[in-house]
Amino acid sequence: AQKVTQAQTEISVVEKEDVTLDCVYETRDTTYYLFWYKQPPSGELVFLIRRNSFDEQNEISGRYSWNFQKSTSSFNFTITASQVVDSAVYFCALSEAGGTASKLTFGTGTRLQVTL
Amino acid sequence: EAGVTQSPTHLIKTRGQQVTLRCSPISGHTSVYWYQQALGLGLQFLLWYDEGEERNRGNFPPRFSGRQFPNYSSELNVNALELEDSALYLCASSLEGQGNQPQHFGEGTRLSIL
């Protein structure tokens, strides 16, 4: 069975601080996909990134970066120089390859509060 | 390009009633997913429809059902509503039903049961 753990329930930082959101996953599949989503107060989940299990390259997109390490089953998300607009709940999610396994298994989310 | 649209945005029902939620996927997307986000329970997978067929179902009772229409829009039906059904119901769509395709979400329908 798949499982995603986000141990940090809530994080508060001051604007311009860097912050890392942790994600640890469990799966028996050798091929799987990891995702990060952002949920602002409006409720809509906004897709941020997808990572394949066979691609361990880290990725940077502006102030966002992701560190994928299969050895520790982790897919951590770092926001550099955080801004108030980054305040939201962030979800890490896992899906397995194809077939009937196309559902997303979500972690419980990390609420990020960025203040001035 | 229009995103995933859901209707209604808010709904108030009483116990025992029935409700229908609607979802229109992004143009070109054939797969539609439904998730429940209840307080304290996180995001739970409900149903997945692809090409008009139910492909997968989460751990929910049969009173949760749905369908997908030829234009790929979808409905979620919940019968015999219970207080615990109060939640945000999110619909998502993807290009095809493969695990590598990102799912894009609507803003959800917030259902309150009195």
PDB file of C-alpha atoms in Angstrom:
ATOM      1  CA  ALA A   1       0.000   0.000   0.000  1.00  0.00           C
ATOM      2  CA  GLN A   2       1.074   3.537  -0.687  1.00  0.00           C
ATOM      3  CA  LYS A   3       1.663   6.045   2.063  1.00  0.00           C
ATOM      4  CA  VAL A   4       2.859   9.645   2.177  1.00  0.00           C
ATOM      5  CA  THR A   5       3.993  11.287   5.396  1.00  0.00           C
ATOM      6  CA  GLN A   6       4.337  15.005   5.961  1.00  0.00           C
ATOM      7  CA  ALA A   7       5.471  15.229   9.545  1.00  0.00           C
ATOM      8  CA  GLN A   8       5.360  19.026   9.719  1.00  0.00           C
ATOM      9  CA  THR A   9       1.796  20.087  10.426  1.00  0.00           C
ATOM     10  CA  GLU A  10       2.452  23.803  10.467  1.00  0.00           C
ATOM     11  CA  ILE A  11       5.456  26.050   9.824  1.00  0.00           C
ATOM     12  CA  SER A  12       5.703  29.768  10.470  1.00  0.00           C
ATOM     13  CA  VAL A  13       8.483  31.862   8.968  1.00  0.00           C
ATOM     14  CA  VAL A  14       9.218  35.517   8.475  1.00  0.00           C
ATOM     15  CA  GLU A  15       9.314  36.803   4.929  1.00  0.00           C
ATOM     16  CA  LYS A  16      12.613  36.234   3.106  1.00  0.00           C
ATOM     17  CA  GLU A  17      13.485  33.204   5.192  1.00  0.00           C
ATOM     18  CA  ASP A  18      14.129  29.905   3.431  1.00  0.00           C
ATOM     19  CA  VAL A  19      11.856  27.020   4.367  1.00  0.00           C
ATOM     20  CA  THR A  20      11.915  23.294   3.608  1.00  0.00           C
ATOM     21  CA  LEU A  21       8.817  21.124   3.611  1.00  0.00           C
ATOM     22  CA  ASP A  22       9.491  17.443   4.212  1.00  0.00           C
ATOM     23  CA  CYS A  23       7.841  14.512   2.456  1.00  0.00           C
ATOM     24  CA  VAL A  24       8.525  10.819   3.007  1.00  0.00           C
ATOM     25  CA  TYR A  25       6.754   8.147   0.975  1.00  0.00           C
ATOM     26  CA  GLU A  26       6.237   4.401   0.949  1.00  0.00           C
ATOM     27  CA  THR A  27       5.455   2.245  -2.064  1.00  0.00           C
ATOM     28  CA  ARG A  28       6.219  -1.266  -3.268  1.00  0.00           C
ATOM     29  CA  ASP A  29       6.277  -0.211  -6.902  1.00  0.00           C
ATOM     30  CA  THR A  30       9.541   0.405  -8.705  1.00  0.00           C
ATOM     31  CA  THR A  31       7.874   2.933 -11.013  1.00  0.00           C
ATOM     32  CA  TYR A  32       5.934   5.709  -9.372  1.00  0.00           C
ATOM     33  CA  TYR A  33       5.392   9.450  -9.525  1.00  0.00           C
ATOM     34  CA  LEU A  34       5.644  12.122  -6.892  1.00  0.00           C
ATOM     35  CA  PHE A  35       3.843  15.452  -6.887  1.00  0.00           C
ATOM     36  CA  TRP A  36       3.625  18.643  -4.902  1.00  0.00           C
ATOM     37  CA  TYR A  37       0.463  20.724  -4.782  1.00  0.00           C
ATOM     38  CA  LYS A  38      -0.317  24.080  -3.185  1.00  0.00           C
ATOM     39  CA  GLN A  39      -3.742  24.785  -1.688  1.00  0.00           C
ATOM     40  CA  PRO A  40      -4.438  28.483  -1.080  1.00  0.00           C
ATOM     41  CA  PRO A  41      -7.479  29.544   0.986  1.00  0.00           C
ATOM     42  CA  SER A  42      -9.671  29.417  -2.149  1.00  0.00           C
ATOM     43  CA  GLY A  43      -9.469  25.612  -1.929  1.00  0.00           C
ATOM     44  CA  GLU A  44      -8.176  24.792  -5.385  1.00  0.00           C
ATOM     45  CA  LEU A  45      -5.144  22.501  -5.461  1.00  0.00           C
ATOM     46  CA  VAL A  46      -2.471  24.013  -7.687  1.00  0.00           C
ATOM     47  CA  PHE A  47      -0.054  21.591  -9.342  1.00  0.00           C
ATOM     48  CA  LEU A  48       3.598  22.533  -8.713  1.00  0.00           C
ATOM     49  CA  ILE A  49       5.784  19.655  -9.857  1.00  0.00           C
ATOM     50  CA  ARG A  50       5.895  16.004 -10.894  1.00  0.00           C
ATOM     51  CA  ARG A  51       8.902  13.749 -10.465  1.00  0.00           C
ATOM     52  CA  ASN A  52       9.370  10.229 -11.887  1.00  0.00           C
ATOM     53  CA  SER A  53      10.887   7.518  -9.719  1.00  0.00           C
ATOM     54  CA  PHE A  54      13.692   6.936 -12.193  1.00  0.00           C
ATOM     55  CA  ASP A  55      14.767  10.570 -12.344  1.00  0.00           C
ATOM     56  CA  GLU A  56      16.598  11.674  -9.232  1.00  0.00           C
ATOM     57  CA  GLN A  57      17.772  14.994 -10.574  1.00  0.00           C
ATOM     58  CA  ASN A  58      16.917  17.893  -8.367  1.00  0.00           C
ATOM     59  CA  GLU A  59      14.863  20.641  -9.904  1.00  0.00           C
ATOM     60  CA  ILE A  60      14.770  24.376  -9.450  1.00  0.00           C
ATOM     61  CA  SER A  61      12.016  26.682 -10.632  1.00  0.00           C
ATOM     62  CA  GLY A  62      12.521  30.254  -9.559  1.00  0.00           C
ATOM     63  CA  ARG A  63      12.370  30.342  -5.771  1.00  0.00           C
ATOM     64  CA  TYR A  64      11.205  26.729  -5.594  1.00  0.00           C
ATOM     65  CA  SER A  65      13.454  23.693  -5.539  1.00  0.00           C
ATOM     66  CA  TRP A  66      12.856  20.004  -4.988  1.00  0.00           C
ATOM     67  CA  ASN A  67      15.216  17.354  -3.626  1.00  0.00           C
ATOM     68  CA  PHE A  68      14.313  13.759  -4.519  1.00  0.00           C
ATOM     69  CA  GLN A  69      16.284  10.996  -2.778  1.00  0.00           C
ATOM     70  CA  LYS A  70      15.208   7.406  -3.423  1.00  0.00           C
ATOM     71  CA  SER A  71      17.652   6.093  -0.816  1.00  0.00           C
ATOM     72  CA  THR A  72      15.674   7.812   1.940  1.00  0.00           C
ATOM     73  CA  SER A  73      12.279   7.780   0.120  1.00  0.00           C
ATOM     74  CA  SER A  74      12.057  11.523   0.449  1.00  0.00           C
ATOM     75  CA  PHE A  75      10.896  14.313  -1.838  1.00  0.00           C
ATOM     76  CA  ASN A  76      11.483  17.590  -0.032  1.00  0.00           C
ATOM     77  CA  PHE A  77      10.415  21.032  -1.206  1.00  0.00           C
ATOM     78  CA  THR A  78      12.349  24.217  -0.457  1.00  0.00           C
ATOM     79  CA  ILE A  79      11.112  27.763  -0.890  1.00  0.00           C
ATOM     80  CA  THR A  80      13.929  30.301  -0.986  1.00  0.00           C
ATOM     81  CA  ALA A  81      13.315  33.855   0.200  1.00  0.00           C
ATOM     82  CA  SER A  82       9.723  33.121   1.174  1.00  0.00           C
ATOM     83  CA  GLN A  83       6.988  35.652   0.499  1.00  0.00           C
ATOM     84  CA  VAL A  84       3.598  36.280   2.077  1.00  0.00           C
ATOM     85  CA  VAL A  85       1.952  34.934  -1.104  1.00  0.00           C
ATOM     86  CA  ASP A  86       3.547  31.565  -0.365  1.00  0.00           C
ATOM     87  CA  SER A  87       1.220  31.136   2.617  1.00  0.00           C
ATOM     88  CA  ALA A  88      -0.877  28.060   1.892  1.00  0.00           C
ATOM     89  CA  VAL A  89      -1.196  24.383   2.658  1.00  0.00           C
ATOM     90  CA  TYR A  90       1.248  22.261   0.688  1.00  0.00           C
ATOM     91  CA  PHE A  91       0.557  18.639  -0.149  1.00  0.00           C
ATOM     92  CA  CYS A  92       2.933  15.945  -1.288  1.00  0.00           C
ATOM     93  CA  ALA A  93       1.317  13.112  -3.265  1.00  0.00           C
ATOM     94  CA  LEU A  94       2.214   9.768  -4.823  1.00  0.00           C
ATOM     95  CA  SER A  95       0.766   7.776  -7.700  1.00  0.00           C
ATOM     96  CA  GLU A  96       1.764   4.459  -9.159  1.00  0.00           C
ATOM     97  CA  ALA A  97       2.231   3.668 -12.822  1.00  0.00           C
ATOM     98  CA  GLY A  98      -0.791   3.274 -15.075  1.00  0.00           C
ATOM     99  CA  GLY A  99      -3.643   0.804 -14.967  1.00  0.00           C
ATOM    100  CA  THR A 100      -6.109   1.234 -12.159  1.00  0.00           C
ATOM    101  CA  ALA A 101      -3.530   2.825  -9.907  1.00  0.00           C
ATOM    102  CA  SER A 102      -3.960   6.341 -11.216  1.00  0.00           C
ATOM    103  CA  LYS A 103      -5.262   7.781  -7.968  1.00  0.00           C
ATOM    104  CA  LEU A 104      -3.194  10.194  -5.911  1.00  0.00           C
ATOM    105  CA  THR A 105      -2.318   9.321  -2.339  1.00  0.00           C
ATOM    106  CA  PHE A 106      -1.799  12.533  -0.413  1.00  0.00           C
ATOM    107  CA  GLY A 107       0.092  13.388   2.711  1.00  0.00           C
ATOM    108  CA  THR A 108      -1.741  15.278   5.429  1.00  0.00           C
ATOM    109  CA  GLY A 109      -0.311  18.587   4.264  1.00  0.00           C
ATOM    110  CA  THR A 110       1.908  21.257   5.792  1.00  0.00           C
ATOM    111  CA  ARG A 111       0.414  24.662   6.502  1.00  0.00           C
ATOM    112  CA  LEU A 112       2.959  27.384   5.758  1.00  0.00           C
ATOM    113  CA  GLN A 113       2.434  30.798   7.262  1.00  0.00           C
ATOM    114  CA  VAL A 114       4.718  33.574   6.016  1.00  0.00           C
ATOM    115  CA  THR A 115       4.532  36.848   7.913  1.00  0.00           C
ATOM    116  CA  LEU A 116       6.082  40.263   7.379  1.00  0.00           C
TER     117      LEU A 116
ATOM    118  CA  GLU B   1      -7.741  27.711 -21.457  1.00  0.00           C
ATOM    119  CA  ALA B   2     -10.484  27.147 -18.919  1.00  0.00           C
ATOM    120  CA  GLY B   3      -9.556  25.076 -15.890  1.00  0.00           C
ATOM    121  CA  VAL B   4     -11.618  22.446 -14.128  1.00  0.00           C
ATOM    122  CA  THR B   5     -14.978  23.887 -13.156  1.00  0.00           C
ATOM    123  CA  GLN B   6     -17.221  22.598 -10.412  1.00  0.00           C
ATOM    124  CA  SER B   7     -20.764  23.441  -9.412  1.00  0.00           C
ATOM    125  CA  PRO B   8     -22.227  24.421  -7.102  1.00  0.00           C
ATOM    126  CA  THR B   9     -19.546  26.103  -4.988  1.00  0.00           C
ATOM    127  CA  HIS B  10     -21.467  25.700  -1.765  1.00  0.00           C
ATOM    128  CA  LEU B  11     -24.326  23.460  -0.723  1.00  0.00           C
ATOM    129  CA  ILE B  12     -26.250  22.941   2.485  1.00  0.00           C
ATOM    130  CA  LYS B  13     -28.250  19.772   2.977  1.00  0.00           C
ATOM    131  CA  THR B  14     -29.824  17.861   5.840  1.00  0.00           C
ATOM    132  CA  ARG B  15     -29.256  14.292   6.914  1.00  0.00           C
ATOM    133  CA  GLY B  16     -30.896  11.705   4.686  1.00  0.00           C
ATOM    134  CA  GLN B  17     -31.077  13.930   1.625  1.00  0.00           C
ATOM    135  CA  GLN B  18     -29.369  13.275  -1.688  1.00  0.00           C
ATOM    136  CA  VAL B  19     -26.951  15.565  -3.528  1.00  0.00           C
ATOM    137  CA  THR B  20     -25.406  15.799  -6.994  1.00  0.00           C
ATOM    138  CA  LEU B  21     -22.130  17.595  -7.636  1.00  0.00           C
ATOM    139  CA  ARG B  22     -20.943  18.467 -11.118  1.00  0.00           C
ATOM    140  CA  CYS B  23     -17.543  18.775 -12.747  1.00  0.00           C
ATOM    141  CA  SER B  24     -16.316  19.882 -16.170  1.00  0.00           C
ATOM    142  CA  PRO B  25     -12.759  18.848 -16.982  1.00  0.00           C
ATOM    143  CA  ILE B  26     -10.144  20.816 -18.862  1.00  0.00           C
ATOM    144  CA  SER B  27     -10.745  20.598 -22.596  1.00  0.00           C
ATOM    145  CA  GLY B  28      -8.981  17.542 -24.002  1.00  0.00           C
ATOM    146  CA  HIS B  29      -8.790  15.728 -20.680  1.00  0.00           C
ATOM    147  CA  THR B  30     -10.520  12.351 -20.620  1.00  0.00           C
ATOM    148  CA  SER B  31      -9.954  11.305 -17.003  1.00  0.00           C
ATOM    149  CA  VAL B  32     -11.897  12.750 -14.089  1.00  0.00           C
ATOM    150  CA  TYR B  33     -11.207  12.119 -10.420  1.00  0.00           C
ATOM    151  CA  TRP B  34     -13.167  12.909  -7.282  1.00  0.00           C
ATOM    152  CA  TYR B  35     -11.619  13.482  -3.856  1.00  0.00           C
ATOM    153  CA  GLN B  36     -13.091  14.242  -0.464  1.00  0.00           C
ATOM    154  CA  GLN B  37     -11.333  16.660   1.885  1.00  0.00           C
ATOM    155  CA  ALA B  38     -12.969  16.361   5.275  1.00  0.00           C
ATOM    156  CA  LEU B  39     -11.717  18.116   8.374  1.00  0.00           C
ATOM    157  CA  GLY B  40      -9.233  15.905  10.157  1.00  0.00           C
ATOM    158  CA  LEU B  41      -9.248  13.239   7.451  1.00  0.00           C
ATOM    159  CA  GLY B  42      -7.179  14.875   4.748  1.00  0.00           C
ATOM    160  CA  LEU B  43      -7.617  14.307   1.032  1.00  0.00           C
ATOM    161  CA  GLN B  44      -9.183  10.949   0.259  1.00  0.00           C
ATOM    162  CA  PHE B  45      -9.579   9.446  -3.208  1.00  0.00           C
ATOM    163  CA  LEU B  46     -13.208   8.728  -4.064  1.00  0.00           C
ATOM    164  CA  LEU B  47     -13.634   7.784  -7.735  1.00  0.00           C
ATOM    165  CA  TRP B  48     -11.859   7.801 -11.081  1.00  0.00           C
ATOM    166  CA  TYR B  49     -13.624   7.877 -14.430  1.00  0.00           C
ATOM    167  CA  ASP B  50     -11.981   7.505 -17.809  1.00  0.00           C
ATOM    168  CA  GLU B  51     -13.683   7.299 -21.200  1.00  0.00           C
ATOM    169  CA  GLY B  52     -17.063   6.973 -19.512  1.00  0.00           C
ATOM    170  CA  GLU B  53     -16.104   4.027 -17.315  1.00  0.00           C
ATOM    171  CA  GLU B  54     -15.448   3.813 -13.580  1.00  0.00           C
ATOM    172  CA  ARG B  55     -11.790   2.704 -13.346  1.00  0.00           C
ATOM    173  CA  ASN B  56     -11.092   2.804  -9.641  1.00  0.00           C
ATOM    174  CA  ARG B  57     -12.910   3.450  -6.410  1.00  0.00           C
ATOM    175  CA  GLY B  58     -11.701   4.504  -2.988  1.00  0.00           C
ATOM    176  CA  ASN B  59     -12.779   3.124   0.360  1.00  0.00           C
ATOM    177  CA  PHE B  60     -16.224   4.744   0.444  1.00  0.00           C
ATOM    178  CA  PRO B  61     -19.691   3.188   0.845  1.00  0.00           C
ATOM    179  CA  PRO B  62     -21.894   2.505  -2.209  1.00  0.00           C
ATOM    180  CA  ARG B  63     -24.043   5.557  -1.483  1.00  0.00           C
ATOM    181  CA  PHE B  64     -21.216   7.482  -3.121  1.00  0.00           C
ATOM    182  CA  SER B  65     -21.547   7.016  -6.866  1.00  0.00           C
ATOM    183  CA  GLY B  66     -21.049   8.904 -10.064  1.00  0.00           C
ATOM    184  CA  ARG B  67     -20.816   8.833 -13.786  1.00  0.00           C
ATOM    185  CA  GLN B  68     -18.980  10.370 -16.690  1.00  0.00           C
ATOM    186  CA  PHE B  69     -20.778  11.679 -19.731  1.00  0.00           C
ATOM    187  CA  PRO B  70     -19.728  11.461 -23.407  1.00  0.00           C
ATOM    188  CA  ASN B  71     -18.360  15.026 -23.194  1.00  0.00           C
ATOM    189  CA  TYR B  72     -16.168  13.823 -20.264  1.00  0.00           C
ATOM    190  CA  SER B  73     -17.967  15.910 -17.667  1.00  0.00           C
ATOM    191  CA  SER B  74     -18.859  14.067 -14.500  1.00  0.00           C
ATOM    192  CA  GLU B  75     -21.327  13.929 -11.650  1.00  0.00           C
ATOM    193  CA  LEU B  76     -20.829  12.745  -8.113  1.00  0.00           C
ATOM    194  CA  ASN B  77     -23.957  11.550  -6.326  1.00  0.00           C
ATOM    195  CA  VAL B  78     -24.233  11.025  -2.613  1.00  0.00           C
ATOM    196  CA  ASN B  79     -27.356   9.385  -1.211  1.00  0.00           C
ATOM    197  CA  ALA B  80     -28.631   9.227   2.359  1.00  0.00           C
ATOM    198  CA  LEU B  81     -26.374  12.054   3.490  1.00  0.00           C
ATOM    199  CA  GLU B  82     -24.743  11.758   6.897  1.00  0.00           C
ATOM    200  CA  LEU B  83     -23.178  14.437   9.055  1.00  0.00           C
ATOM    201  CA  GLU B  84     -19.720  13.017   8.336  1.00  0.00           C
ATOM    202  CA  ASP B  85     -20.195  13.743   4.624  1.00  0.00           C
ATOM    203  CA  SER B  86     -19.598  17.425   5.358  1.00  0.00           C
ATOM    204  CA  ALA B  87     -16.455  18.197   3.381  1.00  0.00           C
ATOM    205  CA  LEU B  88     -14.887  19.921   0.418  1.00  0.00           C
ATOM    206  CA  TYR B  89     -15.353  17.745  -2.669  1.00  0.00           C
ATOM    207  CA  LEU B  90     -12.638  18.286  -5.237  1.00  0.00           C
ATOM    208  CA  CYS B  91     -12.758  17.234  -8.840  1.00  0.00           C
ATOM    209  CA  ALA B  92      -9.614  16.837 -10.931  1.00  0.00           C
ATOM    210  CA  SER B  93      -8.902  15.980 -14.536  1.00  0.00           C
ATOM    211  CA  SER B  94      -5.903  14.691 -16.454  1.00  0.00           C
ATOM    212  CA  LEU B  95      -4.983  14.085 -20.075  1.00  0.00           C
ATOM    213  CA  GLU B  96      -5.283  10.342 -19.683  1.00  0.00           C
ATOM    214  CA  GLY B  97      -5.525   7.863 -16.876  1.00  0.00           C
ATOM    215  CA  GLN B  98      -1.859   7.206 -16.396  1.00  0.00           C
ATOM    216  CA  GLY B  99      -0.143   7.732 -13.067  1.00  0.00           C
ATOM    217  CA  ASN B 100       2.404  10.105 -14.547  1.00  0.00           C
ATOM    218  CA  GLN B 101      -0.138  12.662 -15.705  1.00  0.00           C
ATOM    219  CA  PRO B 102      -0.609  15.597 -13.338  1.00  0.00           C
ATOM    220  CA  GLN B 103      -4.136  15.989 -12.082  1.00  0.00           C
ATOM    221  CA  HIS B 104      -5.511  19.504 -12.275  1.00  0.00           C
ATOM    222  CA  PHE B 105      -8.076  20.469  -9.687  1.00  0.00           C
ATOM    223  CA  GLY B 106     -11.131  22.654  -9.532  1.00  0.00           C
ATOM    224  CA  GLU B 107     -12.002  24.896  -6.595  1.00  0.00           C
ATOM    225  CA  GLY B 108     -14.323  22.322  -5.137  1.00  0.00           C
ATOM    226  CA  THR B 109     -17.836  22.128  -3.776  1.00  0.00           C
ATOM    227  CA  ARG B 110     -18.179  22.739  -0.077  1.00  0.00           C
ATOM    228  CA  LEU B 111     -20.958  20.526   1.261  1.00  0.00           C
ATOM    229  CA  SER B 112     -22.390  21.129   4.699  1.00  0.00           C
ATOM    230  CA  ILE B 113     -24.773  18.651   6.295  1.00  0.00           C
ATOM    231  CA  LEU B 114     -27.035  19.924   9.067  1.00  0.00           C
TER     232      LEU B 114
END
